[in-house]
Amino acid sequence: MTSLSTSAPGVRQANFRFRCIACADLSDNASQNFRCAQCRDLLEITYPGWKQNPPAADELKSAWRQRRLSQSATDLSGVWRFRDLLPVLETDTHAITLREGNTPLYELPRCACITGVPRLFAKHQGLNPTGSFKDAGMTVAATFARRAGFRWVACASTGNTSASMAAYAARGGLRSLVLVPEGKISWSKLSQALDYGAVTCQLRTDFDGCLRLLQELVLRAPVYQLNSINPFRLEGQKTLAIELLEQLDWQPPDHIIVPGGNLGNSSAIGKALLEMRDLGLISRLPKLSVIQAEGANALVRTLREAAGKRLISVHAETRATAIRIGNPASWKKAAHVLEETEGACEQVTEVEIAQAKAEIGAEGIGCEPASAVTLAGLKKLLKQGFVKPNETVVLVLTGNLLKDPDFTMEFHRGDLFKDTRDEPASAALNNLRRPPIVLDAKLEAVIQALEQAEKP
Ligand code: F0G
């Protein structure tokens, strides 16, 4: 390990500084664990120049439109195209990019019928290069890791962060170390990390245990952490919201609904919304709501039982393994943006998640279980009257269907809830199941299957 760089992760300042979310202390550099030197709370990135000399909204919109015609690598990236609202690079060529972002905004006509919300959309971040929203943050954070002189990057993960980090590290000529909970992440995600060449450690603990260990590691070894505690990650993930608003011709939706795990993504989307409002890019704020699995509901409980003042950790358990997190690092940032945008925080059951996932699949889109909490949550928010049927709603689908094929297969085969306490409730989902049919290779047998499928 002697050849590793030992320089701090701070980078030469250009247009941004680090600010503590609790004591507002400003600094040019961040320590290895991205915590405030004064009070130990999390840091965020701030752009002091915007106060005196804010970028003009019309000029930004026009520049971003113009860059869509360009063939330069940074303009082809759906993240760096919005670089005016990101930490700047000295030259464009420094970015490690896989043409992330540029994700579609789909209408959801079937889910619109199911929910009774005609203007229902999905922003599908699962169509990023490694299949999840993490790529938008990783292109920025990996780029700054390399610029700060680090050779090693590392993360704790429920699978998607590690897949994304391993890919961007490989593209940028960096080595990567992955810490994942053994037996608790999908094979698809694990195989991505292996394929992209990461040193992959399956630790006998949960995600929270992996993250704890990483925090100790970064203080002992010169590795740059790429979890969403790293504020560069959140800057990249902000572009999801900027691109979404551009796709909606800068008409804000009434609601944006996002899954909550470690709570980096909701924090990033919220930060983008507040910045866009302050810069005059949008005239009003959408309400940003966070949905968690009932078995991993730390933010729900924190807001309900502690009024958002202190974190209530939980022992997390859910088949939506991406959000199987009990001690979310960015809970304060998320609580802040929920308050600012007047969004809600809800929880949904395992059966509700499975149902919503099958319904999104039946749209011809598909997503991973963690993403489906958004549709399940929307149904709840409608029942409560928080969302009105005539409002415009955007669900953020965070991961690709192919990320967790075991869940999908078990659902359709009817095995997902076998011998669990959810088995009786899951019977209601039988009409959504499409199990594979094994037949003799005979024409008659196939015709019979076809006729069977036509029956109501
Ligand atoms: N959806 C998916 C598909 C995820 O992979 C994650 C988080 C989330 C939602 C929640 O986002 O943590 O920003 O609130 N996955 C992390 C990982 C933790 O390690 O891949 P969050």
Short mmCIF file of C-alpha atoms and ligand atoms in Angstrom, two decimals:
data_model
loop_
_atom_site.label_atom_id
_atom_site.label_comp_id
_atom_site.label_asym_id
_atom_site.label_seq_id
_atom_site.Cartn_x
_atom_site.Cartn_y
_atom_site.Cartn_z
CA MET A 1 0.00 0.00 0.00
CA THR A 2 3.06 2.28 0.14
CA SER A 3 2.62 3.57 -3.38
CA LEU A 4 -0.83 4.96 -2.63
CA SER A 5 -1.34 8.68 -2.57
CA THR A 6 -1.90 10.01 0.90
CA SER A 7 -3.13 13.43 -0.09
CA ALA A 8 -6.39 14.63 1.42
CA PRO A 9 -9.48 14.43 -0.74
CA GLY A 10 -9.75 18.20 -0.95
CA VAL A 11 -9.36 19.58 -4.45
CA ARG A 12 -8.14 22.93 -5.64
CA GLN A 13 -11.03 25.30 -5.30
CA ALA A 14 -12.75 26.77 -8.23
CA ASN A 15 -16.43 27.58 -7.98
CA PHE A 16 -17.44 25.72 -4.81
CA ARG A 17 -16.77 25.25 -1.11
CA PHE A 18 -17.77 22.69 1.49
CA ARG A 19 -20.40 23.75 4.03
CA CYS A 20 -21.43 21.89 7.17
CA ILE A 21 -25.18 21.20 7.19
CA ALA A 22 -25.35 21.76 10.96
CA CYS A 23 -23.00 24.62 11.92
CA ALA A 24 -22.64 26.13 8.40
CA ASP A 25 -18.84 26.21 8.77
CA LEU A 26 -17.27 26.82 5.34
CA SER A 27 -14.07 25.11 4.22
CA ASP A 28 -11.98 24.64 1.10
CA ASN A 29 -11.06 21.06 1.92
CA ALA A 30 -12.85 18.05 3.32
CA SER A 31 -11.42 15.36 5.55
CA GLN A 32 -11.36 11.70 4.48
CA ASN A 33 -14.72 11.01 6.11
CA PHE A 34 -16.43 14.12 4.70
CA ARG A 35 -17.44 15.36 8.14
CA CYS A 36 -17.24 18.87 9.52
CA ALA A 37 -13.99 19.53 11.39
CA GLN A 38 -15.92 21.57 13.99
CA CYS A 39 -19.06 19.56 14.75
CA ARG A 40 -18.66 16.24 12.82
CA ASP A 41 -21.88 16.61 10.84
CA LEU A 42 -22.13 16.04 7.09
CA LEU A 43 -20.81 18.44 4.47
CA GLU A 44 -22.53 19.73 1.38
CA ILE A 45 -21.20 21.62 -1.59
CA THR A 46 -22.12 25.26 -1.96
CA TYR A 47 -21.43 27.83 -4.67
CA PRO A 48 -20.60 31.17 -3.01
CA GLY A 49 -20.37 32.95 -6.38
CA TRP A 50 -24.08 32.48 -7.05
CA LYS A 51 -24.94 35.08 -4.40
CA GLN A 52 -23.18 38.00 -6.09
CA ASN A 53 -23.29 36.75 -9.61
CA PRO A 54 -26.01 34.15 -10.16
CA PRO A 55 -26.05 32.43 -13.55
CA ALA A 56 -28.95 33.72 -15.65
CA ALA A 57 -31.77 31.17 -15.97
CA ASP A 58 -32.44 31.84 -19.67
CA GLU A 59 -28.77 31.58 -20.56
CA LEU A 60 -28.46 28.29 -18.69
CA LYS A 61 -31.49 26.79 -20.43
CA SER A 62 -30.22 27.88 -23.81
CA ALA A 63 -26.67 26.58 -23.18
CA TRP A 64 -28.00 23.21 -22.04
CA ARG A 65 -30.21 22.97 -25.13
CA GLN A 66 -27.31 23.91 -27.39
CA ARG A 67 -25.02 21.27 -25.89
CA ARG A 68 -27.45 18.56 -26.98
CA LEU A 69 -26.16 19.14 -30.51
CA SER A 70 -22.53 18.72 -29.53
CA GLN A 71 -20.48 15.53 -29.87
CA SER A 72 -17.99 16.29 -27.08
CA ALA A 73 -17.81 13.65 -24.35
CA THR A 74 -18.87 16.05 -21.61
CA ASP A 75 -21.82 17.37 -23.60
CA LEU A 76 -22.95 13.83 -24.42
CA SER A 77 -23.09 13.12 -20.70
CA GLY A 78 -26.51 13.87 -19.23
CA VAL A 79 -24.70 14.96 -16.08
CA TRP A 80 -21.86 17.16 -17.36
CA ARG A 81 -24.19 18.87 -19.82
CA PHE A 82 -25.48 20.66 -16.71
CA ARG A 83 -21.96 21.43 -15.43
CA ASP A 84 -22.82 25.07 -14.75
CA LEU A 85 -24.55 23.85 -11.57
CA LEU A 86 -21.77 21.41 -10.64
CA PRO A 87 -18.27 21.73 -9.19
CA VAL A 88 -16.21 22.78 -12.21
CA LEU A 89 -13.33 20.95 -13.78
CA GLU A 90 -10.28 22.79 -15.03
CA THR A 91 -10.80 21.32 -18.46
CA ASP A 92 -13.66 19.27 -19.83
CA THR A 93 -11.37 16.37 -20.67
CA HIS A 94 -10.92 15.46 -17.01
CA ALA A 95 -14.35 13.88 -16.58
CA ILE A 96 -14.66 10.11 -16.22
CA THR A 97 -17.87 9.55 -18.13
CA LEU A 98 -19.90 6.68 -19.56
CA ARG A 99 -22.58 8.97 -21.05
CA GLU A 100 -24.66 8.69 -17.91
CA GLY A 101 -27.94 10.50 -17.43
CA ASN A 102 -29.97 11.13 -20.59
CA THR A 103 -32.65 8.90 -19.08
CA PRO A 104 -36.20 8.81 -20.46
CA LEU A 105 -39.31 10.22 -18.88
CA TYR A 106 -42.04 7.70 -19.63
CA GLU A 107 -45.80 8.05 -19.42
CA LEU A 108 -47.38 5.22 -17.41
CA PRO A 109 -50.84 4.75 -18.97
CA ARG A 110 -51.69 1.49 -17.16
CA CYS A 111 -50.54 2.70 -13.78
CA ALA A 112 -52.43 5.93 -14.50
CA CYS A 113 -55.64 3.84 -14.82
CA ILE A 114 -54.84 1.82 -11.70
CA THR A 115 -54.19 4.91 -9.58
CA GLY A 116 -56.64 7.30 -11.25
CA VAL A 117 -53.85 9.84 -11.85
CA PRO A 118 -53.84 10.61 -15.60
CA ARG A 119 -50.64 12.67 -15.55
CA LEU A 120 -48.34 10.00 -14.15
CA PHE A 121 -44.71 9.70 -15.31
CA ALA A 122 -41.65 7.61 -14.54
CA LYS A 123 -38.15 9.05 -14.71
CA HIS A 124 -36.24 5.84 -15.36
CA GLN A 125 -32.78 6.07 -13.85
CA GLY A 126 -32.41 2.32 -14.31
CA LEU A 127 -31.45 3.08 -17.90
CA ASN A 128 -28.10 4.51 -16.88
CA PRO A 129 -24.91 2.70 -18.06
CA THR A 130 -24.67 0.37 -15.06
CA GLY A 131 -28.42 0.17 -14.56
CA SER A 132 -29.01 2.55 -11.67
CA PHE A 133 -29.19 6.21 -10.68
CA LYS A 134 -25.81 5.90 -8.97
CA ASP A 135 -23.98 6.60 -12.23
CA ALA A 136 -25.04 10.25 -12.23
CA GLY A 137 -23.28 10.79 -8.91
CA MET A 138 -20.38 8.49 -9.62
CA THR A 139 -19.18 10.32 -12.72
CA VAL A 140 -18.66 13.45 -10.62
CA ALA A 141 -17.26 11.82 -7.48
CA ALA A 142 -14.91 9.45 -9.33
CA THR A 143 -13.64 12.36 -11.41
CA PHE A 144 -12.82 14.36 -8.29
CA ALA A 145 -11.24 11.30 -6.64
CA ARG A 146 -8.82 11.01 -9.54
CA ARG A 147 -8.16 14.72 -9.60
CA ALA A 148 -7.30 14.65 -5.89
CA GLY A 149 -4.61 12.10 -6.68
CA PHE A 150 -6.16 9.00 -5.15
CA ARG A 151 -5.41 5.58 -6.60
CA TRP A 152 -8.05 3.69 -4.61
CA VAL A 153 -11.76 4.34 -4.24
CA ALA A 154 -14.06 2.40 -1.91
CA CYS A 155 -17.68 2.07 -0.91
CA ALA A 156 -20.10 0.11 1.25
CA SER A 157 -23.10 -0.92 -0.76
CA THR A 158 -26.34 -2.82 -1.14
CA GLY A 159 -25.12 -3.47 -4.69
CA ASN A 160 -25.81 -0.61 -7.03
CA THR A 161 -23.24 1.82 -5.67
CA SER A 162 -20.59 -0.89 -5.88
CA ALA A 163 -21.50 -1.77 -9.48
CA SER A 164 -21.38 1.87 -10.47
CA MET A 165 -18.19 2.68 -8.56
CA ALA A 166 -16.38 -0.34 -10.00
CA ALA A 167 -17.31 0.72 -13.54
CA TYR A 168 -16.26 4.35 -13.17
CA ALA A 169 -13.06 3.41 -11.35
CA ALA A 170 -12.17 1.04 -14.16
CA ARG A 171 -12.87 3.71 -16.78
CA GLY A 172 -10.78 6.23 -14.88
CA GLY A 173 -7.80 3.95 -14.25
CA LEU A 174 -8.50 3.75 -10.49
CA ARG A 175 -8.61 0.65 -8.30
CA SER A 176 -11.77 -0.03 -6.34
CA LEU A 177 -12.64 -1.76 -3.07
CA VAL A 178 -16.22 -2.93 -2.50
CA LEU A 179 -17.71 -3.82 0.91
CA VAL A 180 -21.08 -5.59 0.64
CA PRO A 181 -23.17 -7.56 3.13
CA GLU A 182 -22.71 -11.26 2.49
CA GLY A 183 -25.79 -12.97 1.05
CA LYS A 184 -27.85 -9.77 1.11
CA ILE A 185 -27.32 -8.33 -2.35
CA SER A 186 -28.45 -9.62 -5.71
CA TRP A 187 -26.12 -11.70 -7.85
CA SER A 188 -26.55 -9.33 -10.77
CA LYS A 189 -25.09 -6.43 -8.84
CA LEU A 190 -22.32 -8.52 -7.31
CA SER A 191 -21.37 -9.86 -10.73
CA GLN A 192 -21.08 -6.32 -12.10
CA ALA A 193 -18.49 -5.40 -9.46
CA LEU A 194 -16.52 -8.55 -10.28
CA ASP A 195 -16.67 -7.96 -13.99
CA TYR A 196 -15.48 -4.36 -13.67
CA GLY A 197 -12.50 -5.60 -11.67
CA ALA A 198 -13.23 -4.42 -8.13
CA VAL A 199 -11.67 -6.03 -5.07
CA THR A 200 -14.97 -7.30 -3.67
CA CYS A 201 -15.34 -8.17 0.02
CA GLN A 202 -18.53 -9.86 1.20
CA LEU A 203 -18.66 -8.99 4.89
CA ARG A 204 -20.61 -11.01 7.44
CA THR A 205 -22.75 -8.06 8.49
CA ASP A 206 -25.46 -5.84 7.04
CA PHE A 207 -25.11 -2.64 4.95
CA ASP A 208 -24.93 -0.48 8.05
CA GLY A 209 -22.07 -2.64 9.37
CA CYS A 210 -20.24 -2.27 6.03
CA LEU A 211 -20.63 1.51 6.09
CA ARG A 212 -19.40 1.72 9.68
CA LEU A 213 -16.30 -0.23 8.78
CA LEU A 214 -15.65 1.95 5.73
CA GLN A 215 -15.72 5.06 7.92
CA GLU A 216 -12.90 3.58 10.00
CA LEU A 217 -11.01 2.40 6.94
CA VAL A 218 -10.85 5.81 5.24
CA LEU A 219 -9.20 7.26 8.34
CA ARG A 220 -6.52 4.56 8.25
CA ALA A 221 -5.84 4.00 4.55
CA PRO A 222 -5.57 6.39 1.61
CA VAL A 223 -8.79 5.33 -0.05
CA TYR A 224 -11.37 7.80 -1.27
CA GLN A 225 -14.90 6.95 -0.23
CA LEU A 226 -17.60 7.05 -2.83
CA ASN A 227 -20.68 6.53 -0.68
CA SER A 228 -23.29 9.25 -0.80
CA ILE A 229 -21.72 10.81 2.30
CA ASN A 230 -19.35 12.12 -0.37
CA PRO A 231 -20.99 15.42 -1.38
CA PHE A 232 -19.68 15.21 -4.96
CA ARG A 233 -21.98 12.21 -5.44
CA LEU A 234 -25.02 14.29 -4.54
CA GLU A 235 -23.99 17.08 -6.92
CA GLY A 236 -24.05 14.60 -9.82
CA GLN A 237 -27.34 13.10 -8.69
CA LYS A 238 -28.89 16.58 -8.70
CA THR A 239 -28.90 16.44 -12.49
CA LEU A 240 -31.73 13.88 -12.40
CA ALA A 241 -34.02 16.72 -11.32
CA ILE A 242 -32.56 19.28 -13.73
CA GLU A 243 -32.96 16.91 -16.68
CA LEU A 244 -36.49 16.05 -15.53
CA LEU A 245 -37.53 19.71 -15.45
CA GLU A 246 -36.00 20.26 -18.88
CA GLN A 247 -38.04 17.30 -20.17
CA LEU A 248 -41.17 18.91 -18.70
CA ASP A 249 -40.31 22.19 -20.44
CA TRP A 250 -39.58 23.73 -17.01
CA GLN A 251 -43.19 23.25 -15.82
CA PRO A 252 -42.73 21.73 -12.34
CA PRO A 253 -44.74 18.61 -11.58
CA ASP A 254 -46.84 18.74 -8.40
CA HIS A 255 -45.11 15.70 -6.90
CA ILE A 256 -41.84 13.83 -7.22
CA ILE A 257 -41.77 10.50 -5.41
CA VAL A 258 -38.50 8.73 -4.66
CA PRO A 259 -37.44 5.60 -2.73
CA GLY A 260 -35.47 6.17 0.48
CA GLY A 261 -32.54 4.03 1.66
CA ASN A 262 -29.38 5.81 2.76
CA LEU A 263 -31.27 9.00 1.75
CA GLY A 264 -28.62 10.48 -0.53
CA ASN A 265 -30.79 10.56 -3.62
CA SER A 266 -33.74 12.34 -2.04
CA SER A 267 -31.30 14.85 -0.55
CA ALA A 268 -29.72 15.43 -3.98
CA ILE A 269 -33.05 15.86 -5.78
CA GLY A 270 -34.24 18.23 -3.07
CA LYS A 271 -31.03 20.28 -3.28
CA ALA A 272 -31.48 20.58 -7.03
CA LEU A 273 -35.09 21.72 -6.67
CA LEU A 274 -34.16 24.39 -4.13
CA GLU A 275 -31.24 25.60 -6.26
CA MET A 276 -33.38 25.71 -9.41
CA ARG A 277 -36.00 27.72 -7.55
CA ASP A 278 -33.38 30.13 -6.17
CA LEU A 279 -31.83 30.61 -9.63
CA GLY A 280 -35.21 31.26 -11.21
CA LEU A 281 -35.16 28.12 -13.40
CA ILE A 282 -38.53 27.09 -11.95
CA SER A 283 -41.21 29.27 -10.46
CA ARG A 284 -42.49 26.86 -7.80
CA LEU A 285 -41.31 23.78 -5.93
CA PRO A 286 -42.69 20.31 -6.54
CA LYS A 287 -43.42 18.40 -3.34
CA LEU A 288 -40.70 15.78 -2.89
CA SER A 289 -41.88 12.64 -1.06
CA VAL A 290 -39.79 9.71 0.19
CA ILE A 291 -41.10 6.15 0.39
CA GLN A 292 -39.46 3.42 2.45
CA ALA A 293 -40.08 -0.27 2.93
CA GLU A 294 -41.95 -0.93 6.19
CA GLY A 295 -39.06 -3.14 7.32
CA ALA A 296 -36.47 -0.39 6.71
CA ASN A 297 -38.38 2.68 7.83
CA ALA A 298 -35.83 4.73 9.75
CA LEU A 299 -36.86 8.08 8.20
CA VAL A 300 -40.58 7.40 8.64
CA ARG A 301 -40.02 6.73 12.32
CA THR A 302 -37.57 9.61 12.73
CA LEU A 303 -40.14 12.07 11.41
CA ARG A 304 -43.13 10.56 13.25
CA GLU A 305 -41.61 9.69 16.57
CA ALA A 306 -38.81 12.25 16.93
CA ALA A 307 -40.18 15.12 14.80
CA GLY A 308 -37.07 14.83 12.61
CA LYS A 309 -34.82 15.93 15.47
CA ARG A 310 -32.80 12.75 16.02
CA LEU A 311 -32.37 9.57 13.99
CA ILE A 312 -34.33 6.50 15.02
CA SER A 313 -32.31 3.60 13.61
CA VAL A 314 -33.99 0.29 12.84
CA HIS A 315 -32.86 -3.26 12.19
CA ALA A 316 -33.60 -3.34 8.47
CA GLU A 317 -35.31 -6.26 6.76
CA THR A 318 -36.88 -6.21 3.30
CA ARG A 319 -36.75 -8.13 0.05
CA ALA A 320 -36.12 -4.78 -1.65
CA THR A 321 -32.45 -5.31 -0.80
CA ALA A 322 -31.26 -2.03 -2.34
CA ILE A 323 -32.99 -0.13 0.48
CA ARG A 324 -32.30 -2.60 3.27
CA ILE A 325 -30.72 0.14 5.39
CA GLY A 326 -31.46 0.88 9.04
CA ASN A 327 -29.12 3.75 9.83
CA PRO A 328 -29.34 6.18 6.88
CA ALA A 329 -26.35 8.52 6.70
CA SER A 330 -28.12 11.43 5.00
CA TRP A 331 -31.27 11.49 7.16
CA LYS A 332 -30.78 15.13 8.18
CA LYS A 333 -30.37 16.32 4.61
CA ALA A 334 -33.47 14.37 3.56
CA ALA A 335 -35.55 15.66 6.47
CA HIS A 336 -34.52 19.19 5.50
CA VAL A 337 -35.58 18.92 1.84
CA LEU A 338 -38.86 17.22 2.78
CA GLU A 339 -39.63 20.13 5.04
CA GLU A 340 -38.60 22.75 2.46
CA THR A 341 -40.63 21.19 -0.35
CA GLU A 342 -43.52 20.18 1.95
CA GLY A 343 -43.23 16.56 0.86
CA ALA A 344 -44.42 13.45 2.70
CA CYS A 345 -42.69 10.33 4.01
CA GLU A 346 -44.50 6.99 3.87
CA GLN A 347 -43.85 3.29 4.21
CA VAL A 348 -45.17 0.35 2.21
CA THR A 349 -45.43 -3.39 2.85
CA GLU A 350 -43.58 -6.18 1.08
CA VAL A 351 -46.78 -7.26 -0.67
CA GLU A 352 -47.48 -3.70 -1.82
CA ILE A 353 -43.94 -3.49 -3.23
CA ALA A 354 -44.32 -6.77 -5.14
CA GLN A 355 -47.67 -5.67 -6.57
CA ALA A 356 -46.34 -2.28 -7.69
CA LYS A 357 -43.28 -3.89 -9.26
CA ALA A 358 -45.46 -6.25 -11.31
CA GLU A 359 -47.66 -3.33 -12.38
CA ILE A 360 -44.64 -1.30 -13.56
CA GLY A 361 -43.35 -4.41 -15.33
CA ALA A 362 -46.67 -4.77 -17.13
CA GLU A 363 -46.08 -1.28 -18.59
CA GLY A 364 -43.18 -2.78 -20.55
CA ILE A 365 -40.74 -0.79 -18.46
CA GLY A 366 -39.86 -2.78 -15.37
CA CYS A 367 -37.71 -1.79 -12.41
CA GLU A 368 -36.07 -3.32 -9.40
CA PRO A 369 -38.07 -3.83 -6.19
CA ALA A 370 -36.70 -0.76 -4.40
CA SER A 371 -37.92 1.47 -7.24
CA ALA A 372 -41.43 0.05 -7.05
CA VAL A 373 -41.98 1.52 -3.59
CA THR A 374 -42.73 4.78 -5.42
CA LEU A 375 -45.90 3.47 -7.06
CA ALA A 376 -46.98 1.68 -3.89
CA GLY A 377 -46.36 4.90 -1.96
CA LEU A 378 -48.32 6.98 -4.46
CA LYS A 379 -51.37 4.78 -3.83
CA LYS A 380 -51.08 5.51 -0.11
CA LEU A 381 -50.58 9.24 -0.61
CA LEU A 382 -53.67 9.32 -2.84
CA LYS A 383 -55.75 7.56 -0.19
CA GLN A 384 -54.60 10.10 2.38
CA GLY A 385 -55.55 12.97 0.04
CA PHE A 386 -51.96 14.25 0.01
CA VAL A 387 -51.79 13.66 -3.76
CA LYS A 388 -54.86 14.70 -5.79
CA PRO A 389 -55.85 12.77 -8.91
CA ASN A 390 -55.64 15.90 -11.09
CA GLU A 391 -52.02 16.58 -10.14
CA THR A 392 -48.88 15.73 -12.13
CA VAL A 393 -46.80 13.05 -10.48
CA VAL A 394 -43.30 11.79 -11.33
CA LEU A 395 -42.04 8.50 -9.90
CA VAL A 396 -38.26 8.12 -9.82
CA LEU A 397 -37.42 4.56 -10.85
CA THR A 398 -33.94 4.09 -9.48
CA GLY A 399 -32.89 0.67 -10.78
CA ASN A 400 -33.22 -1.60 -13.79
CA LEU A 401 -35.49 -4.67 -13.83
CA LEU A 402 -32.46 -6.88 -14.58
CA LYS A 403 -30.79 -5.92 -11.32
CA ASP A 404 -32.77 -8.44 -9.30
CA PRO A 405 -34.07 -11.31 -11.46
CA ASP A 406 -34.44 -13.63 -8.43
CA PHE A 407 -37.16 -11.40 -6.98
CA THR A 408 -39.02 -11.33 -10.31
CA MET A 409 -38.76 -15.08 -10.86
CA GLU A 410 -39.84 -15.91 -7.32
CA PHE A 411 -42.79 -13.55 -7.63
CA HIS A 412 -44.06 -15.03 -10.88
CA ARG A 413 -43.47 -18.60 -9.73
CA GLY A 414 -45.41 -17.86 -6.54
CA ASP A 415 -42.44 -18.50 -4.25
CA LEU A 416 -41.70 -14.96 -3.06
CA PHE A 417 -43.86 -15.07 0.06
CA LYS A 418 -43.91 -18.84 0.63
CA ASP A 419 -43.84 -19.69 4.34
CA THR A 420 -43.74 -16.04 5.35
CA ARG A 421 -46.35 -14.08 7.28
CA ASP A 422 -47.17 -12.27 4.01
CA GLU A 423 -48.30 -15.47 2.28
CA PRO A 424 -52.05 -15.01 2.89
CA ALA A 425 -52.02 -11.34 1.79
CA SER A 426 -50.01 -12.15 -1.33
CA ALA A 427 -52.78 -14.40 -2.67
CA ALA A 428 -54.45 -11.22 -3.92
CA LEU A 429 -51.59 -10.79 -6.41
CA ASN A 430 -52.15 -14.09 -8.20
CA ASN A 431 -53.73 -12.40 -11.22
CA LEU A 432 -50.46 -10.47 -11.78
CA ARG A 433 -48.30 -13.58 -11.85
CA ARG A 434 -47.10 -14.92 -15.22
CA PRO A 435 -45.16 -18.08 -14.37
CA PRO A 436 -43.20 -19.75 -17.17
CA ILE A 437 -45.05 -22.72 -18.68
CA VAL A 438 -43.06 -25.88 -19.33
CA LEU A 439 -44.53 -27.87 -22.25
CA ASP A 440 -43.72 -30.69 -24.59
CA ALA A 441 -42.48 -29.28 -27.91
CA LYS A 442 -45.85 -29.82 -29.59
CA LEU A 443 -47.93 -27.33 -31.55
CA GLU A 444 -51.15 -28.39 -29.82
CA ALA A 445 -49.67 -27.74 -26.40
CA VAL A 446 -48.61 -24.21 -27.39
CA ILE A 447 -52.01 -23.44 -28.91
CA GLN A 448 -53.64 -24.63 -25.71
CA ALA A 449 -51.40 -22.29 -23.69
CA LEU A 450 -52.44 -19.44 -25.97
CA GLU A 451 -56.14 -20.22 -25.53
CA GLN A 452 -55.69 -20.50 -21.79
CA ALA A 453 -54.08 -17.05 -21.70
CA GLU A 454 -57.05 -15.55 -23.60
CA LYS A 455 -59.48 -16.66 -20.89
CA PRO A 456 -60.56 -13.88 -18.55
N1 F0G B 1 -33.13 2.49 -5.21
C1 F0G B 1 -32.08 1.71 -5.54
C2 F0G B 1 -32.22 0.83 -6.72
C3 F0G B 1 -30.89 1.76 -4.77
O1 F0G B 1 -29.86 1.01 -5.13
C4 F0G B 1 -30.85 2.60 -3.65
C5 F0G B 1 -29.66 2.67 -2.80
C6 F0G B 1 -31.97 3.40 -3.36
C7 F0G B 1 -33.09 3.30 -4.16
C8 F0G B 1 -32.00 4.33 -2.23
O2 F0G B 1 -31.26 5.47 -2.51
O3 F0G B 1 -29.70 5.37 -0.59
O4 F0G B 1 -29.89 7.41 -1.97
O5 F0G B 1 -31.75 6.73 -0.46
N2 F0G B 1 -28.65 1.91 -2.92
C9 F0G B 1 -27.38 2.06 -2.23
C10 F0G B 1 -26.34 1.12 -2.76
C11 F0G B 1 -27.44 2.30 -0.81
O6 F0G B 1 -25.40 0.79 -2.03
O7 F0G B 1 -26.43 0.74 -3.91
P1 F0G B 1 -30.61 6.30 -1.31
#
